[in-house]
Amino acid sequence: MYRTHTCGELRLSDTDKNVTLAGWVQRTRKMGGMTFIDIRDRYGITQLVFNHENNPELCDQANKLGREFVIQVSGIVKERSNKNKNIPTGDIELIVSNLVILHASDVPPFTIEDDSDGGDDLRMQYRYLDLRRNCVRKNLELRHKMTFEVRRYLDQQNFLEIETPMLIKSTPEGARDFVVPSRMNPGEFYALPQSPQTFKQLLMVSGFDRYFQVVKCFRDEDLRADRQPEFTQIDCEMSFVEQEDVLNTFEGMIKHLFKEIKKIDFTEPFPRMTWADAMKYYGSDKPDLRFGMRFVELKDLTIGKDFGVFDNAEYVAGICAEGCATYTRKQLDELTEFVKRPQIGAKGLVYVRYDENGAFKSSVDKFYSTEDLLKWAERFNAKPGDLILILAGDRIKTQKALCELRLEMGNRLGLRNKDKFAPLWVIDFPLLEWDEETQRYYAMHHPFTSPKPEDIALLDTDPGKVRANAYDMVFNGVELGGGSIRIHDSELQDKMFKVLGFTEEKAQYQFGFLINAFKYGAPPHGGLAFGLDRLVSLFAGLDSIRDCIAFPKNNSGRDTMSGAPSVLDESQLEELQLKLDIHDK
Amino acid sequence: MYRTHTCGELRLSDTDKNVTLAGWVQRTRKMGGMTFIDIRDRYGITQLVFNHENNPELCDQANKLGREFVIQVSGIVKERSNKNKNIPTGDIELIVSNLVILHASDVPPFTIEDDSDGGDDLRMQYRYLDLRRNCVRKNLELRHKMTFEVRRYLDQQNFLEIETPMLIKSTPEGARDFVVPSRMNPGEFYALPQSPQTFKQLLMVSGFDRYFQVVKCFRDEDLRADRQPEFTQIDCEMSFVEQEDVLNTFEGMIKHLFKEIKKIDFTEPFPRMTWADAMKYYGSDKPDLRFGMRFVELKDLTIGKDFGVFDNAEYVAGICAEGCATYTRKQLDELTEFVKRPQIGAKGLVYVRYDENGAFKSSVDKFYSTEDLLKWAERFNAKPGDLILILAGDRIKTQKALCELRLEMGNRLGLRNKDKFAPLWVIDFPLLEWDEETQRYYAMHHPFTSPKPEDIALLDTDPGKVRANAYDMVFNGVELGGGSIRIHDSELQDKMFKVLGFTEEKAQYQFGFLINAFKYGAPPHGGLAFGLDRLVSLFAGLDSIRDCIAFPKNNSGRDTMSGAPSVLDESQLEELQLKLDIHDK
C-alpha cells in the first residue's frame, strides 16, 4: 500500500499515529538543523519534518529532493508548535522516519503555484504541469461536481441520458461540419455533430419523453477568443410540453446547481424579458443585469435645435452613469476613444454632466439650453452628480455601440462583480433573420423552431416580424443556453421550409429522416441546450472557457502539448483513398 | 398543460378524478357499443373508454384513430369491472369526455410490439419506431440507470470525471484511427481516440489521483457481429495504487451495480485465475464459469497404444459432459461436424460413453482396453452416465477448438443461463506477443503496461515469458473490461520500447508528450476500462450490443436510418483541400 492517508487528511486527532503519505514535493525550507518539506497531492498539503540531529542520513537525503519529486514518507504525526491556520492540516506535521523517492523530477519549466511565472503558451505546452496548479485543478473539480449535480437533478426529474451517435450524416449546408472519411465506404464521409438536434427530436418521436445528454459537439470554424472546436453541451428535450414547462424545468436545474454548489438560494423566479425589450433597453440579446443603466431614447427631445448629428440620426439614446459627474476631461476622452474603436464604430460621444450643484455641463451646450438638458435628465431619472452619455446614428449599430459603452461603464464602476449572479430569460426571439447577401430568410435558431401561434399568419405577409417560441437563459451578459418549442405539425413545417427557400427535394435530402419520422406520430416537444463550458466558467468566475477544459486547443485549433493536428503517413491517406489538394494555405 | 398524469400513473386511489393524458394509440377494441383504446407512453399503458350511447360523436371520432396516432384525452377515472392484473394501471380505466388528435400517424411499417413483425433491416431503417417498442426502450432505460450508478459509485470513491479531447493526434501506427481533416490547418488531420489512454496517464502525472470518464471511443476496422465503429467506455485510472487496489475498487463498482440494478448481492470476492490457467483449463482468456467441464489432459495415458492420432499429437485433452452417455449416434455426429467446421478446425472428435451400467463405448475401442478407458474416466472424475469428448492436435489450436466444444455443450445442456452471473478476474497476462510475420514482439495490452517485478529479468533473456500486471474482468465468457498497472519508471519504459523494437525517435514521435511528462514526477498508477455496451448487454441479457445503443451502425458501419456515411459536396472537399483518390472500392 502506497499510503495510509492523503496529504489533506491528517488532523490534530491523528497525533501520534504512524502514517504513510505519498505525493509531490511542493517546497523545501531549512531552518536550524531541520528540513521542512511540504508534500502535495490533490487533497492538500502536509508539512514533513526531517531532524538532522536525530537522523542525519535521512535529512541529507531529504535535502537532495527537488521540486516536484514524487516521494513516499512514513513517520509519526505530531502537533505543530507553529500552527498554520490557512490550511486544514496546519495543526500537525509528520516527523519522517522513512523516505522513498518514487520518481525524480526535472526542474519544471514554470513554478507550480497559483501565481505561476509561466506564460500562457508555455503552460499550454506543458498542460500536464499546469493542471497541477491548485487554481486550475479546482476548475476541473468544480466541472465534475456540476456535471454530476446536473445528472442527479435530471435523473430525479425522470430524464433519461441517451447517447446519440458521434459519426453522423453530413449535410450540404454543413459548412462548419468536421468530416470523417470512412475506410469501409471509400469516398464517403461521416460528420461530427454540431449538436444532437435531429437525434433528440427523433427520441421524442420514439416516446422517450424526457431526454438529456452531456455531449461533445464540434464546429470547424474560426475560433474566437472563447470558442473551441470541440465543446460540451447539456442537451435536453421534453415531450408534451409548452414553453412554460421547459423554462420551469431548467430554471429549476440552474437553481439546484446554485444551491448545491455555491450555496446561493434563488427564491424568486428568474426575470423574463422579450428579445425586443432586451434590444431596446440594453442593445443586446444577452444583457448583463448585474447593473442598471438602461438605454433611454432621446430623439424626440433633441430634435430641431440645429444639432445635425442628432437631427439626422435614426436613433439617439444614452445611459446615465450614477455619480460620474466628476469624470475628468481625460476620462471622457477615453470613453470617446472607446466608442470610436473600429469594432464599436460610433462616430462620437455626447456627454452631459449633471453636477452636484445642479448645473449642467455638456459637449452640446452650443445647441441645447439648460432647460433642454434638464428635460433629458428627467427622462433619465438622473440626479445631481450623474453623468449622461449619448450616442446617435443608425438604430442597430448605435444600440450595439451603446451596449458596449454600458458594459465598459459597468466595468469602470465595478458593477460587474463575479460574485454577483443576475439571471434572465430572454424570450420571444424573432423566428427569422433576413440575409441581404443571399436575399433570403434564415432560421435564427434552426428550421424546426416553432412560431408563436398568434404570429403564424405573418409568415405569409411579413415573415421578419414573426416571433418564435424560442428562449435563451442569460447570466451576467453571457448566454448559458437556449432552445425552443419545435414545430410538430407537418403542414407548418412545410410552410417553414418554403419561407426558408428550401425546395422539397432539399428539405428531404437534409432532413428526410426527421420529416419521415414525424409522419408516424410526433408529440408536441421542445427543449434547450446549455453550454457546459460557459456554465462552469460562470460558476468559477473565469474569463475564458479554456480554463475549465483539461486539454483545450488554442486559437488555431491546435493542441500544442500533443501536436494535434498533424500530417498523416502517405499510407494512411492511401488507405482512406484520399489525396491532399492544397491550394490555399 | 398537455397532461395531468402519465399513462403509467393512475391507480384505484385516483378513482373519480378528472385527468388529462397524452400518448400514442397502442390498440383499439370495439365491444358492444363501447370502444376501448390503450394509450401508451414511456411510463405505461392506460385503458380509455368511449361509450357510443353516451357520446356517439366522440366515439365515432375515437373509432377513426389509427395505431400510433398521438392523442390527448380528458375524462374521469373509474374502477374497471374487468381488471388486468398484468399492468400497474390495470385496476382503472379512463371514461373519456374529450379527445384531441395531436398528431396523426401513417400505418407503421411494422407492429410496435415486443414481438414485432419487422425484420432487422426494416427496424433499423425505422429505428425511431423500433425504439418505441417496450423491449428496446427498456434497454436504454437500463443503460441510463447503470451509467448513473457507475457515476454515483465513482463519485463517492473520490473519482473525478474529466473530459479528454475527441480531436487528438494521430500516430503512424494508428491504422485503425478515424481521422478528421482540419480546415484551419490544411493538410493536417486530427484523429478520433481509440481510447483516452495517454490523456488519462497525463492526468495522473497532473496529480488528479482518481479519474474516470464515460467516453465515446472510435475504431475504424472491419466490424464483426458485435463491434461498432463508435463505442462507449467507462475509462478509469488511479494513482499510488497496486494491482490489488484497482481490482478491489472496480470489483466494488460491479458489485454495486448488481446490487442496485439487479438486487443481486455478491458476498464473496470474485474468483481469480491466471491467464495460464485460463488457457490450460478453458482454452480461453475469458472462460465462461457458469459451468464446469474443465479441460483434462490425457496425453500420458493415451500414448503407446498404436493410436497414431493421439501418439502424434502435441496435445490430447477433453471434457466430461455429465449425464450425456445417452447421446445418440446422430448427436455425436453433430458434435463431430461442429468441431470440424473450418472456423473451429479440429480434425475429428473422440468420444467415450460411460454408460449407466458401467460399460464403456468409445470411438477408439480398437486401440484402448476397458482398463485404459477406466483410467481416463478416473482422471475426468467421470461417473457412469457421463460422456467424455476428446480432441487432439497442436496445443494452441486444439485448446481453442476444445473451448468452442465446451461452450457448445454448455449451450446444449442449458448451462449458459442468462440469469446466472459468473464473475472472474483473469490476471497475470503475458506482457508480449510474438508476431511471426513481422518477427517482433508486440505489447499485448499497450507499451505502458508494467511487467511483474519478479519477471523483469526475463525481458533480456526470454521476453515471451514475462507476465504483466494486467487483468481482465470476465463475466459469463465475456470480457467486460481490462487494464494494467502502468510503467512509471523511465528506464524500464526505455527497455520496454527497445523490446518492442521502437527506435528512440519513433517512441518520441508517437508518445513524446507522455514520455516528457513522466520526466516531471509520475506517480505509480494503473487503471482499467470497461466496455459500457457489453456491460449493459450482460445486465439486459442481450445477444448483441446493438440492442442497447439508441442509433447503432450496421456491419458496414452504416446508419441506414439517416444515410451516414455519405458523399460530400465538391465544395466541402475543396474547402478541406482534399481530393478523392478511389482505387479500391
Tab-separated table of C-alpha atoms in Angstrom, chain A residues 143-366:
chain	number	residue	atom	x	y	z
A	143	ARG	CA	-16.754	20.870	-13.501
A	144	HIS	CA	-17.042	17.294	-12.238
A	145	LYS	CA	-19.259	18.347	-9.373
A	146	MET	CA	-21.525	20.500	-11.529
A	147	THR	CA	-21.910	17.827	-14.189
A	148	PHE	CA	-22.722	15.273	-11.518
A	149	GLU	CA	-25.348	17.563	-9.983
A	150	VAL	CA	-26.872	18.233	-13.397
A	151	ARG	CA	-27.249	14.496	-13.877
A	152	ARG	CA	-28.648	14.000	-10.405
A	153	TYR	CA	-31.262	16.708	-10.885
A	154	LEU	CA	-32.327	15.500	-14.319
A	155	ASP	CA	-32.446	11.870	-13.189
A	156	GLN	CA	-34.757	12.888	-10.372
A	157	GLN	CA	-36.934	14.654	-12.931
A	158	ASN	CA	-37.275	11.417	-14.929
A	159	PHE	CA	-34.912	12.448	-17.706
A	160	LEU	CA	-33.007	9.640	-19.398
A	161	GLU	CA	-29.466	10.198	-20.566
A	162	ILE	CA	-29.264	8.658	-24.034
A	163	GLU	CA	-26.124	8.643	-26.154
A	164	THR	CA	-26.623	9.798	-29.724
A	165	PRO	CA	-24.072	8.996	-32.450
A	166	MET	CA	-20.854	10.937	-32.977
A	167	LEU	CA	-20.479	9.693	-36.551
A	168	ILE	CA	-23.492	11.164	-38.313
A	169	LYS	CA	-24.591	12.321	-41.739
A	170	SER	CA	-23.087	15.490	-43.158
A	171	THR	CA	-25.489	17.906	-44.799
A	172	PRO	CA	-24.646	20.034	-47.823
A	173	GLU	CA	-25.171	23.203	-45.768
A	174	GLY	CA	-22.918	21.830	-43.056
A	175	ALA	CA	-20.100	24.217	-43.894
A	176	ARG	CA	-18.917	24.012	-40.333
A	177	ASP	CA	-19.060	20.226	-40.073
A	178	PHE	CA	-15.910	18.347	-39.216
A	179	VAL	CA	-15.952	15.330	-41.522
A	180	VAL	CA	-14.533	11.850	-41.100
A	181	PRO	CA	-13.650	9.680	-44.108
A	182	SER	CA	-14.883	6.099	-43.844
A	183	ARG	CA	-12.324	3.434	-44.730
A	184	MET	CA	-15.046	0.833	-45.157
A	185	ASN	CA	-17.010	3.048	-47.517
A	186	PRO	CA	-14.424	4.743	-49.741
A	187	GLY	CA	-15.374	8.207	-50.930
A	188	GLU	CA	-17.955	8.599	-48.201
A	189	PHE	CA	-17.727	10.642	-45.025
A	190	TYR	CA	-19.346	10.915	-41.661
A	191	ALA	CA	-19.737	14.295	-39.966
A	192	LEU	CA	-19.176	15.045	-36.305
A	193	PRO	CA	-22.319	16.568	-34.771
A	194	GLN	CA	-22.627	20.323	-34.268
A	195	SER	CA	-25.403	19.297	-31.899
A	196	PRO	CA	-27.595	16.210	-31.475
A	197	GLN	CA	-30.633	18.276	-32.590
A	198	THR	CA	-32.200	15.835	-35.049
A	199	PHE	CA	-31.463	12.802	-32.884
A	200	LYS	CA	-33.040	14.286	-29.803
A	201	GLN	CA	-36.140	15.145	-31.785
A	202	LEU	CA	-36.224	11.561	-33.076
A	203	LEU	CA	-36.040	10.360	-29.486
A	204	MET	CA	-39.162	12.405	-28.769
A	205	VAL	CA	-40.875	10.751	-31.745
A	206	SER	CA	-39.764	7.455	-30.183
A	207	GLY	CA	-41.605	8.387	-26.997
A	208	PHE	CA	-38.631	8.870	-24.649
A	209	ASP	CA	-40.481	11.861	-23.235
A	210	ARG	CA	-37.559	13.393	-21.334
A	211	TYR	CA	-34.050	13.123	-22.774
A	212	PHE	CA	-30.752	14.675	-21.868
A	213	GLN	CA	-27.124	14.150	-22.698
A	214	VAL	CA	-23.881	15.745	-21.628
A	215	VAL	CA	-22.273	15.555	-25.014
A	216	LYS	CA	-19.314	16.729	-27.064
A	217	CYS	CA	-20.228	18.852	-30.068
A	218	PHE	CA	-17.983	20.055	-32.859
A	219	ARG	CA	-17.692	23.135	-35.041
A	220	ASP	CA	-14.995	23.626	-37.640
A	221	GLU	CA	-14.952	27.417	-37.744
A	222	ASP	CA	-12.614	30.246	-36.980
A	223	LEU	CA	-12.096	30.272	-33.275
A	224	ARG	CA	-12.703	33.490	-31.464
A	225	ALA	CA	-11.311	34.104	-28.017
A	226	ASP	CA	-13.857	31.941	-26.335
A	227	ARG	CA	-14.654	29.184	-28.801
A	228	GLN	CA	-13.239	25.689	-29.012
A	229	PRO	CA	-13.531	23.285	-31.980
A	230	GLU	CA	-14.975	20.749	-29.541
A	231	PHE	CA	-17.228	21.857	-26.741
A	232	THR	CA	-19.647	20.228	-24.354
A	233	GLN	CA	-23.384	20.719	-24.195
A	234	ILE	CA	-26.028	19.723	-21.719
A	235	ASP	CA	-28.553	18.833	-24.365
A	236	CYS	CA	-32.191	18.372	-23.314
A	237	GLU	CA	-35.585	17.704	-24.852
A	238	MET	CA	-39.084	17.110	-23.452
A	239	SER	CA	-42.395	15.933	-24.890
A	240	PHE	CA	-45.943	17.109	-24.236
A	241	VAL	CA	-44.692	20.461	-23.011
A	242	GLU	CA	-45.220	24.126	-23.638
A	243	GLN	CA	-42.597	26.820	-23.271
A	244	GLU	CA	-43.567	27.405	-19.635
A	245	ASP	CA	-42.798	23.762	-18.734
A	246	VAL	CA	-39.352	23.932	-20.320
A	247	LEU	CA	-38.445	27.216	-18.646
A	248	ASN	CA	-39.572	25.983	-15.232
A	249	THR	CA	-37.725	22.687	-15.505
A	250	PHE	CA	-34.398	24.220	-16.444
A	251	GLU	CA	-34.713	27.227	-14.209
A	252	GLY	CA	-35.073	24.559	-11.536
A	253	MET	CA	-31.901	22.864	-12.705
A	254	ILE	CA	-29.842	26.049	-12.561
A	255	LYS	CA	-31.278	26.928	-9.153
A	256	HIS	CA	-30.381	23.437	-7.969
A	257	LEU	CA	-26.794	23.983	-9.107
A	258	PHE	CA	-26.515	27.340	-7.372
A	259	LYS	CA	-27.890	25.841	-4.188
A	260	GLU	CA	-25.743	22.708	-4.176
A	261	ILE	CA	-22.525	24.211	-5.445
A	262	LYS	CA	-22.497	27.848	-4.417
A	263	LYS	CA	-24.987	27.746	-1.525
A	264	ILE	CA	-26.953	30.519	-3.202
A	265	ASP	CA	-30.722	30.328	-2.991
A	266	PHE	CA	-32.666	31.991	-5.803
A	267	THR	CA	-36.057	32.230	-4.163
A	268	GLU	CA	-37.635	34.414	-6.859
A	269	PRO	CA	-38.438	33.284	-10.384
A	270	PHE	CA	-35.825	34.387	-12.899
A	271	PRO	CA	-36.857	37.643	-14.586
A	272	ARG	CA	-38.012	37.412	-18.191
A	273	MET	CA	-37.568	39.915	-20.949
A	274	THR	CA	-38.665	39.835	-24.561
A	275	TRP	CA	-35.974	39.937	-27.168
A	276	ALA	CA	-37.437	43.243	-28.365
A	277	ASP	CA	-37.074	44.795	-24.918
A	278	ALA	CA	-33.578	43.406	-24.473
A	279	MET	CA	-32.545	45.101	-27.699
A	280	LYS	CA	-34.400	48.304	-26.809
A	281	TYR	CA	-33.091	48.702	-23.280
A	282	TYR	CA	-29.690	47.013	-23.496
A	283	GLY	CA	-28.845	46.731	-27.197
A	284	SER	CA	-28.121	43.057	-26.718
A	285	ASP	CA	-29.923	39.721	-26.677
A	286	LYS	CA	-27.885	38.828	-23.596
A	287	PRO	CA	-27.973	41.846	-21.314
A	288	ASP	CA	-25.865	41.922	-18.177
A	289	LEU	CA	-28.411	42.678	-15.454
A	290	ARG	CA	-25.931	42.946	-12.606
A	291	PHE	CA	-26.407	46.677	-13.056
A	292	GLY	CA	-28.937	49.121	-14.469
A	293	MET	CA	-28.065	51.868	-16.955
A	294	ARG	CA	-30.946	51.018	-19.250
A	295	PHE	CA	-30.950	52.806	-22.560
A	296	VAL	CA	-33.093	55.937	-22.685
A	297	GLU	CA	-34.200	57.249	-26.086
A	298	LEU	CA	-33.992	60.978	-26.671
A	299	LYS	CA	-34.729	61.545	-30.326
A	300	ASP	CA	-37.956	63.467	-29.669
A	301	LEU	CA	-36.324	65.729	-27.072
A	302	THR	CA	-33.255	66.535	-29.146
A	303	ILE	CA	-34.769	67.315	-32.497
A	304	GLY	CA	-34.998	70.749	-34.028
A	305	LYS	CA	-32.204	72.501	-32.190
A	306	ASP	CA	-29.882	72.618	-35.173
A	307	PHE	CA	-27.634	69.852	-33.884
A	308	GLY	CA	-27.244	67.968	-37.143
A	309	VAL	CA	-25.700	64.841	-35.636
A	310	PHE	CA	-28.863	64.233	-33.616
A	311	ASP	CA	-31.298	65.657	-36.158
A	312	ASN	CA	-30.035	63.388	-38.907
A	313	ALA	CA	-29.714	60.281	-36.749
A	314	GLU	CA	-32.276	57.491	-36.905
A	315	TYR	CA	-31.715	56.877	-33.236
A	316	VAL	CA	-30.495	58.965	-30.308
A	317	ALA	CA	-30.125	57.280	-26.937
A	318	GLY	CA	-27.964	57.214	-23.897
A	319	ILE	CA	-27.255	55.831	-20.481
A	320	CYS	CA	-26.933	57.510	-17.120
A	321	ALA	CA	-23.850	56.678	-15.042
A	322	GLU	CA	-24.610	57.342	-11.430
A	323	GLY	CA	-22.170	59.578	-9.553
A	324	CYS	CA	-19.920	60.054	-12.562
A	325	ALA	CA	-20.366	63.799	-12.991
A	326	THR	CA	-16.883	64.075	-11.544
A	327	TYR	CA	-15.436	62.427	-14.667
A	328	THR	CA	-12.479	64.443	-15.926
A	329	ARG	CA	-11.839	65.616	-19.434
A	330	LYS	CA	-9.306	62.783	-19.723
A	331	GLN	CA	-11.780	60.151	-18.619
A	332	LEU	CA	-14.383	61.485	-21.050
A	333	ASP	CA	-11.798	61.450	-23.833
A	334	GLU	CA	-11.025	57.833	-23.035
A	335	LEU	CA	-14.710	56.965	-23.338
A	336	THR	CA	-14.878	58.794	-26.658
A	337	GLU	CA	-11.850	56.867	-27.883
A	338	PHE	CA	-13.513	53.681	-26.657
A	339	VAL	CA	-16.713	54.142	-28.661
A	340	LYS	CA	-14.761	55.197	-31.749
A	341	ARG	CA	-12.775	51.956	-31.926
A	342	PRO	CA	-13.413	50.217	-35.257
A	343	GLN	CA	-15.041	47.191	-33.625
A	344	ILE	CA	-17.518	49.521	-31.883
A	345	GLY	CA	-17.782	52.101	-34.604
A	346	ALA	CA	-19.564	55.099	-33.074
A	347	LYS	CA	-18.705	58.456	-34.622
A	348	GLY	CA	-18.520	60.278	-31.321
A	349	LEU	CA	-19.871	60.573	-27.805
A	350	VAL	CA	-22.050	63.295	-26.323
A	351	TYR	CA	-21.891	63.747	-22.576
A	352	VAL	CA	-23.972	65.718	-20.118
A	353	ARG	CA	-22.510	66.257	-16.654
A	354	TYR	CA	-25.204	66.942	-14.062
A	355	ASP	CA	-23.025	68.467	-11.367
A	356	GLU	CA	-23.687	68.080	-7.654
A	357	ASN	CA	-24.645	71.763	-7.527
A	358	GLY	CA	-27.358	71.204	-10.122
A	359	ALA	CA	-25.502	72.839	-13.008
A	360	PHE	CA	-25.172	71.135	-16.401
A	361	LYS	CA	-22.056	70.885	-18.495
A	362	SER	CA	-22.288	69.077	-21.812
A	363	SER	CA	-20.438	68.680	-25.078
A	364	VAL	CA	-23.514	70.077	-26.861
A	365	ASP	CA	-24.025	73.241	-24.788
A	366	LYS	CA	-23.925	75.196	-28.036
